[in-house]
Amino acid sequence: MARLSSADRREAIIHAALRVIQREGVHGATTRAIVAEADMPLASFHYAFRSRDEMISELIAYVVENEGRAATATLSGGHDIRTAVRAGLQAYFDTLSTDPSREQAMFELLHYALRTDELSELPRAQYRMYRRTAGDVLSAGAQLAGATWRLPLEDVARLLVTFISGLTLAWLADRDDAAAAKTMDFAADSISALAEVASAATSSDTGTTPNNTEQHSKENTQ
Amino acid sequence: MARLSSADRREAIIHAALRVIQREGVHGATTRAIVAEADMPLASFHYAFRSRDEMISELIAYVVENEGRAATATLSGGHDIRTAVRAGLQAYFDTLSTDPSREQAMFELLHYALRTDELSELPRAQYRMYRRTAGDVLSAGAQLAGATWRLPLEDVARLLVTFISGLTLAWLADRDDAAAAKTMDFAADSISALAEVASAATSSDTGTTPNNTEQHSKENTQ
DNA sequence: GTCTATAAGGAGATAGAC
DNA sequence: GTCTATCTCCTTATAGAC
């Protein structure tokens, strides 16, 4: 392992800590477990970080910055918006069911931060990141489908994040794939009903939106 | 405090533990903190429970059995289903924002159970209880509004629980009341669109369903 | 039966040898 | 600079006095 720069060592510790948290939970991520995972002596931890909480704080900031991917890759044109939203949800769900410990760790870190005074601003940032990521995907998806959102993008993004959070939590609790599929079907219906076809003409004779029927969402009261 | 039966002592400890968990989090609920809250000597804890995990297990089972209330009370007739659903969501949200630590504790306990082998079945029971409670409210609400659900009740209940979980988590993270209100508006629209007026006639000239327009939810694929 | 006093171990953090 | 060895505190759990 030899000589590492201070920054490298901090990053190595953060990555090791993330692996430990995914495997054992936040509770099991003791300084000893982390340095064992990173194959370092215990003292290196406090050489790199002043305290365990400082490390956790940097770790959450790190994952909040670097975990905004997943669903983006699967976007492709030629589909109506309902199909695109459903496919995006499925892509997310596939990453979830392939590696549940990742999302489980994100939840645990959120709750840990909520209970720690100095970290109490981080959950807000975490959710802001979720919404931004969702907004990016929704924006790109609408463009590819030739549609526009009837609500502000950030509102649609928040609703999508609400679905995804609820879906993830329920699936982590009961591991019911069929139930998750039903939830995703409903979410795709509800979210895509907030879009309208942007370009021209009748929307139903192109065969691209067979399942979207009219729904006038009530104006938000707030 | 004097002499308590074994069952009374267990219950006193569980209630004290719940208070500590709401105040300090699951992590802070040490045996010492709990017996201090219950005003008992430390040894009483292990006189009543074999281990801390056994107590936590009983505690989760207890809250899963006894936390199925909240929204039911506010049900009243004379409203259309959309209004009823929205009011139910608001009633839930009011209890959430009055005492956030209660729902925060429920989440923490869920994640604790997910990480503890002997407790890994409890999250499933916890969600089953959520869905049953939601189903009861939805069933009663539909009856009062003179409507029926076009999907199986348990499916609608699961979707409502998805909304509530996502809503709760987001609000705990960012405390954005206005955003929560928008989410509830959308949830009320989407859920109530799954109902249809049961009894007779035109549904729009009574003035009871001014905001519900048709939405044919796609048949579930699963 | 009940509680004081203590055992046994794990945690974060650091002094001081190299 | 780096790491071994240790300090101090706090945890769960229990032995044994009353």
Short mmCIF file of N, CA, C and O in Angstrom, two decimals, chain A residues 57-140:
data_model
loop_
_atom_site.label_atom_id
_atom_site.label_comp_id
_atom_site.label_asym_id
_atom_site.label_seq_id
_atom_site.Cartn_x
_atom_site.Cartn_y
_atom_site.Cartn_z
N SER A 57 -19.41 12.50 6.89
CA SER A 57 -19.89 13.71 6.23
C SER A 57 -19.34 13.80 4.80
O SER A 57 -20.08 14.04 3.84
N GLU A 58 -18.03 13.57 4.66
CA GLU A 58 -17.43 13.61 3.31
C GLU A 58 -17.97 12.48 2.45
O GLU A 58 -18.16 12.62 1.24
N LEU A 59 -18.21 11.34 3.07
CA LEU A 59 -18.74 10.20 2.33
C LEU A 59 -20.12 10.51 1.76
O LEU A 59 -20.39 10.23 0.59
N ILE A 60 -20.98 11.10 2.57
CA ILE A 60 -22.31 11.43 2.08
C ILE A 60 -22.22 12.47 0.97
O ILE A 60 -22.86 12.34 -0.08
N ALA A 61 -21.40 13.48 1.18
CA ALA A 61 -21.22 14.49 0.14
C ALA A 61 -20.72 13.82 -1.15
O ALA A 61 -21.16 14.17 -2.25
N TYR A 62 -19.85 12.85 -0.99
CA TYR A 62 -19.31 12.14 -2.16
C TYR A 62 -20.39 11.37 -2.91
O TYR A 62 -20.54 11.49 -4.13
N VAL A 63 -21.18 10.59 -2.18
CA VAL A 63 -22.21 9.80 -2.87
C VAL A 63 -23.29 10.71 -3.46
O VAL A 63 -23.83 10.43 -4.52
N VAL A 64 -23.58 11.80 -2.76
CA VAL A 64 -24.58 12.73 -3.30
C VAL A 64 -24.11 13.32 -4.62
O VAL A 64 -24.90 13.51 -5.55
N GLU A 65 -22.81 13.57 -4.73
CA GLU A 65 -22.27 14.12 -5.97
C GLU A 65 -22.16 13.08 -7.08
O GLU A 65 -22.36 13.37 -8.25
N ASN A 66 -21.85 11.83 -6.69
CA ASN A 66 -21.46 10.84 -7.69
C ASN A 66 -22.45 9.72 -7.95
O ASN A 66 -22.14 8.77 -8.65
N GLU A 67 -23.65 9.82 -7.40
CA GLU A 67 -24.60 8.72 -7.58
C GLU A 67 -25.78 9.14 -8.46
O GLU A 67 -26.87 8.63 -8.33
N GLY A 68 -25.55 10.07 -9.34
CA GLY A 68 -26.65 10.55 -10.16
C GLY A 68 -26.69 9.94 -11.55
O GLY A 68 -26.87 10.62 -12.53
N ARG A 69 -26.58 8.65 -11.62
CA ARG A 69 -26.53 8.01 -12.94
C ARG A 69 -27.69 7.03 -13.09
O ARG A 69 -28.84 7.43 -13.07
N ALA A 70 -27.40 5.76 -13.33
CA ALA A 70 -28.40 4.69 -13.38
C ALA A 70 -29.35 4.79 -14.57
O ALA A 70 -29.07 4.22 -15.63
N ALA A 71 -30.43 5.53 -14.42
CA ALA A 71 -31.51 5.47 -15.40
C ALA A 71 -31.17 6.11 -16.75
O ALA A 71 -31.73 5.74 -17.77
N THR A 72 -30.25 7.04 -16.76
CA THR A 72 -29.98 7.82 -17.96
C THR A 72 -29.64 6.97 -19.18
O THR A 72 -30.10 7.24 -20.30
N ALA A 73 -28.87 5.96 -18.98
CA ALA A 73 -28.29 5.20 -20.09
C ALA A 73 -29.32 4.61 -21.04
O ALA A 73 -29.08 4.49 -22.24
N THR A 74 -30.47 4.26 -20.51
CA THR A 74 -31.40 3.47 -21.32
C THR A 74 -32.32 4.32 -22.20
O THR A 74 -33.16 3.77 -22.91
N LEU A 75 -32.19 5.61 -22.12
CA LEU A 75 -33.06 6.46 -22.92
C LEU A 75 -32.83 6.23 -24.42
O LEU A 75 -31.72 6.18 -24.89
N SER A 76 -33.93 6.07 -25.13
CA SER A 76 -33.80 5.96 -26.58
C SER A 76 -35.05 6.55 -27.22
O SER A 76 -36.13 6.55 -26.62
N GLY A 77 -34.90 7.03 -28.42
CA GLY A 77 -36.02 7.69 -29.10
C GLY A 77 -37.01 6.69 -29.68
O GLY A 77 -36.89 5.47 -29.50
N GLY A 78 -38.01 7.20 -30.34
CA GLY A 78 -38.96 6.33 -31.04
C GLY A 78 -40.07 5.79 -30.16
O GLY A 78 -40.91 5.04 -30.64
N HIS A 79 -40.05 6.15 -28.87
CA HIS A 79 -41.12 5.68 -28.01
C HIS A 79 -42.01 6.83 -27.56
O HIS A 79 -41.56 7.97 -27.48
N ASP A 80 -43.23 6.52 -27.24
CA ASP A 80 -44.07 7.52 -26.61
C ASP A 80 -43.58 7.73 -25.18
O ASP A 80 -42.82 6.92 -24.65
N ILE A 81 -44.07 8.79 -24.56
CA ILE A 81 -43.54 9.18 -23.25
C ILE A 81 -43.87 8.15 -22.17
O ILE A 81 -43.04 7.89 -21.29
N ARG A 82 -45.03 7.53 -22.28
CA ARG A 82 -45.39 6.53 -21.26
C ARG A 82 -44.41 5.36 -21.30
O ARG A 82 -43.93 4.90 -20.26
N THR A 83 -44.11 4.89 -22.48
CA THR A 83 -43.15 3.79 -22.64
C THR A 83 -41.78 4.19 -22.14
O THR A 83 -41.08 3.41 -21.48
N ALA A 84 -41.39 5.42 -22.42
CA ALA A 84 -40.07 5.90 -22.01
C ALA A 84 -39.97 5.96 -20.48
O ALA A 84 -38.97 5.53 -19.89
N VAL A 85 -41.01 6.49 -19.85
CA VAL A 85 -41.00 6.59 -18.38
C VAL A 85 -40.97 5.19 -17.77
O VAL A 85 -40.20 4.91 -16.83
N ARG A 86 -41.80 4.30 -18.32
CA ARG A 86 -41.83 2.94 -17.78
C ARG A 86 -40.48 2.25 -17.93
O ARG A 86 -40.04 1.53 -17.02
N ALA A 87 -39.83 2.46 -19.06
CA ALA A 87 -38.51 1.85 -19.29
C ALA A 87 -37.47 2.43 -18.34
O ALA A 87 -36.61 1.70 -17.83
N GLY A 88 -37.55 3.72 -18.09
CA GLY A 88 -36.63 4.33 -17.14
C GLY A 88 -36.80 3.77 -15.75
O GLY A 88 -35.82 3.48 -15.05
N LEU A 89 -38.06 3.60 -15.35
CA LEU A 89 -38.33 3.01 -14.04
C LEU A 89 -37.79 1.58 -13.96
O LEU A 89 -37.19 1.18 -12.97
N GLN A 90 -37.99 0.83 -15.04
CA GLN A 90 -37.50 -0.54 -15.06
C GLN A 90 -35.98 -0.59 -14.96
O GLN A 90 -35.42 -1.43 -14.24
N ALA A 91 -35.33 0.33 -15.65
CA ALA A 91 -33.86 0.37 -15.61
C ALA A 91 -33.40 0.65 -14.18
O ALA A 91 -32.45 0.03 -13.68
N TYR A 92 -34.07 1.60 -13.53
CA TYR A 92 -33.72 1.87 -12.13
C TYR A 92 -33.96 0.63 -11.27
O TYR A 92 -33.10 0.23 -10.47
N PHE A 93 -35.12 0.02 -11.47
CA PHE A 93 -35.45 -1.15 -10.64
C PHE A 93 -34.46 -2.29 -10.85
O PHE A 93 -34.11 -3.01 -9.90
N ASP A 94 -34.00 -2.45 -12.06
CA ASP A 94 -33.01 -3.50 -12.33
C ASP A 94 -31.72 -3.26 -11.55
O ASP A 94 -31.14 -4.20 -11.00
N THR A 95 -31.28 -2.01 -11.51
CA THR A 95 -30.07 -1.73 -10.72
C THR A 95 -30.35 -1.95 -9.23
O THR A 95 -29.49 -2.45 -8.51
N LEU A 96 -31.56 -1.61 -8.82
CA LEU A 96 -31.93 -1.82 -7.41
C LEU A 96 -31.90 -3.30 -7.05
O LEU A 96 -31.30 -3.70 -6.06
N SER A 97 -32.53 -4.12 -7.88
CA SER A 97 -32.64 -5.53 -7.49
C SER A 97 -31.32 -6.27 -7.71
O SER A 97 -31.07 -7.29 -7.08
N THR A 98 -30.47 -5.74 -8.59
CA THR A 98 -29.14 -6.33 -8.75
C THR A 98 -28.28 -6.05 -7.53
O THR A 98 -27.52 -6.92 -7.08
N ASP A 99 -28.39 -4.86 -6.98
CA ASP A 99 -27.57 -4.50 -5.83
C ASP A 99 -28.38 -3.68 -4.82
O ASP A 99 -28.22 -2.47 -4.72
N PRO A 100 -29.23 -4.36 -4.06
CA PRO A 100 -30.09 -3.65 -3.10
C PRO A 100 -29.29 -2.91 -2.04
O PRO A 100 -29.73 -1.88 -1.54
N SER A 101 -28.12 -3.41 -1.71
CA SER A 101 -27.36 -2.82 -0.62
C SER A 101 -26.97 -1.37 -0.91
O SER A 101 -26.76 -0.59 0.01
N ARG A 102 -26.91 -1.02 -2.17
CA ARG A 102 -26.54 0.35 -2.51
C ARG A 102 -27.63 1.33 -2.06
O ARG A 102 -27.36 2.31 -1.37
N GLU A 103 -28.86 1.04 -2.43
CA GLU A 103 -29.95 1.93 -2.03
C GLU A 103 -30.21 1.85 -0.53
O GLU A 103 -30.55 2.84 0.11
N GLN A 104 -30.05 0.65 0.00
CA GLN A 104 -30.20 0.50 1.45
C GLN A 104 -29.21 1.40 2.17
O GLN A 104 -29.56 2.08 3.14
N ALA A 105 -27.99 1.42 1.68
CA ALA A 105 -26.96 2.28 2.28
C ALA A 105 -27.34 3.75 2.16
O ALA A 105 -27.15 4.53 3.10
N MET A 106 -27.90 4.15 1.02
CA MET A 106 -28.29 5.55 0.85
C MET A 106 -29.35 5.95 1.88
O MET A 106 -29.28 7.02 2.47
N PHE A 107 -30.31 5.07 2.11
CA PHE A 107 -31.33 5.34 3.12
C PHE A 107 -30.71 5.45 4.51
O PHE A 107 -31.02 6.37 5.28
N GLU A 108 -29.86 4.50 4.84
CA GLU A 108 -29.25 4.52 6.17
C GLU A 108 -28.43 5.78 6.38
O GLU A 108 -28.47 6.38 7.45
N LEU A 109 -27.71 6.17 5.36
CA LEU A 109 -26.91 7.40 5.47
C LEU A 109 -27.81 8.61 5.65
O LEU A 109 -27.50 9.53 6.42
N LEU A 110 -28.93 8.62 4.95
CA LEU A 110 -29.87 9.73 5.10
C LEU A 110 -30.36 9.81 6.54
O LEU A 110 -30.37 10.88 7.16
N HIS A 111 -30.76 8.69 7.10
CA HIS A 111 -31.27 8.70 8.47
C HIS A 111 -30.17 9.01 9.48
O HIS A 111 -30.40 9.68 10.48
N TYR A 112 -28.98 8.53 9.20
CA TYR A 112 -27.85 8.87 10.07
C TYR A 112 -27.63 10.38 10.08
O TYR A 112 -27.44 10.99 11.13
N ALA A 113 -27.66 10.97 8.90
CA ALA A 113 -27.44 12.41 8.80
C ALA A 113 -28.55 13.18 9.50
O ALA A 113 -28.31 14.20 10.15
N LEU A 114 -29.78 12.69 9.40
CA LEU A 114 -30.90 13.37 10.06
C LEU A 114 -30.73 13.39 11.58
O LEU A 114 -31.23 14.28 12.26
N ARG A 115 -30.02 12.41 12.10
CA ARG A 115 -29.83 12.31 13.56
C ARG A 115 -28.56 13.00 14.03
O ARG A 115 -28.29 13.03 15.23
N THR A 116 -27.75 13.50 13.12
CA THR A 116 -26.47 14.09 13.50
C THR A 116 -26.50 15.58 13.20
O THR A 116 -26.65 15.99 12.05
N ASP A 117 -26.36 16.38 14.24
CA ASP A 117 -26.54 17.82 14.10
C ASP A 117 -25.71 18.43 12.97
O ASP A 117 -26.24 19.17 12.14
N GLU A 118 -24.43 18.11 12.94
CA GLU A 118 -23.57 18.75 11.94
C GLU A 118 -23.88 18.30 10.51
O GLU A 118 -23.46 18.93 9.55
N LEU A 119 -24.61 17.18 10.39
CA LEU A 119 -24.89 16.65 9.06
C LEU A 119 -26.33 16.91 8.63
O LEU A 119 -26.77 16.43 7.60
N SER A 120 -27.04 17.70 9.39
CA SER A 120 -28.48 17.79 9.17
C SER A 120 -28.85 18.50 7.87
O SER A 120 -30.01 18.44 7.44
N GLU A 121 -27.89 19.14 7.24
CA GLU A 121 -28.19 19.77 5.94
C GLU A 121 -28.03 18.81 4.77
O GLU A 121 -28.50 19.07 3.66
N LEU A 122 -27.35 17.71 5.00
CA LEU A 122 -27.04 16.80 3.90
C LEU A 122 -28.26 16.11 3.30
O LEU A 122 -28.32 15.93 2.08
N PRO A 123 -29.26 15.70 4.08
CA PRO A 123 -30.43 15.07 3.47
C PRO A 123 -31.10 15.99 2.44
O PRO A 123 -31.56 15.52 1.39
N ARG A 124 -31.14 17.27 2.75
CA ARG A 124 -31.71 18.21 1.79
C ARG A 124 -30.94 18.17 0.47
O ARG A 124 -31.53 18.11 -0.61
N ALA A 125 -29.63 18.16 0.57
CA ALA A 125 -28.79 18.11 -0.64
C ALA A 125 -28.98 16.78 -1.37
O ALA A 125 -29.02 16.73 -2.60
N GLN A 126 -29.12 15.72 -0.59
CA GLN A 126 -29.32 14.39 -1.20
C GLN A 126 -30.60 14.39 -2.03
O GLN A 126 -30.60 13.92 -3.18
N TYR A 127 -31.66 14.93 -1.47
CA TYR A 127 -32.92 14.95 -2.23
C TYR A 127 -32.88 15.92 -3.40
O TYR A 127 -33.49 15.66 -4.44
N ARG A 128 -32.16 17.01 -3.23
CA ARG A 128 -31.99 17.94 -4.35
C ARG A 128 -31.30 17.22 -5.52
O ARG A 128 -31.69 17.37 -6.67
N MET A 129 -30.31 16.42 -5.17
CA MET A 129 -29.62 15.66 -6.22
C MET A 129 -30.54 14.65 -6.89
O MET A 129 -30.57 14.54 -8.11
N TYR A 130 -31.34 13.94 -6.08
CA TYR A 130 -32.30 13.00 -6.66
C TYR A 130 -33.21 13.72 -7.67
O TYR A 130 -33.46 13.23 -8.77
N ARG A 131 -33.74 14.87 -7.26
CA ARG A 131 -34.68 15.59 -8.12
C ARG A 131 -34.00 16.09 -9.38
O ARG A 131 -34.58 16.07 -10.46
N ARG A 132 -32.75 16.54 -9.24
CA ARG A 132 -32.04 17.03 -10.41
C ARG A 132 -31.81 15.90 -11.42
O ARG A 132 -32.04 16.05 -12.62
N THR A 133 -31.38 14.75 -10.90
CA THR A 133 -31.18 13.60 -11.76
C THR A 133 -32.48 13.20 -12.45
O THR A 133 -32.52 12.98 -13.67
N ALA A 134 -33.55 13.13 -11.66
CA ALA A 134 -34.85 12.77 -12.23
C ALA A 134 -35.28 13.79 -13.28
O ALA A 134 -35.78 13.44 -14.35
N GLY A 135 -35.04 15.04 -12.99
CA GLY A 135 -35.40 16.10 -13.94
C GLY A 135 -34.63 15.98 -15.25
O GLY A 135 -35.21 16.15 -16.33
N ASP A 136 -33.35 15.66 -15.15
CA ASP A 136 -32.55 15.51 -16.37
C ASP A 136 -33.11 14.39 -17.24
O ASP A 136 -33.25 14.53 -18.45
N VAL A 137 -33.42 13.26 -16.60
CA VAL A 137 -33.94 12.12 -17.36
C VAL A 137 -35.32 12.45 -17.95
O VAL A 137 -35.59 12.15 -19.12
N LEU A 138 -36.16 13.10 -17.16
CA LEU A 138 -37.50 13.45 -17.65
C LEU A 138 -37.42 14.44 -18.81
O LEU A 138 -38.20 14.35 -19.77
N SER A 139 -36.51 15.36 -18.71
CA SER A 139 -36.35 16.35 -19.77
C SER A 139 -35.89 15.70 -21.06
O SER A 139 -36.46 15.93 -22.14
N ALA A 140 -34.87 14.87 -20.95
CA ALA A 140 -34.36 14.18 -22.13
C ALA A 140 -35.40 13.23 -22.71
O ALA A 140 -35.59 13.14 -23.93
#
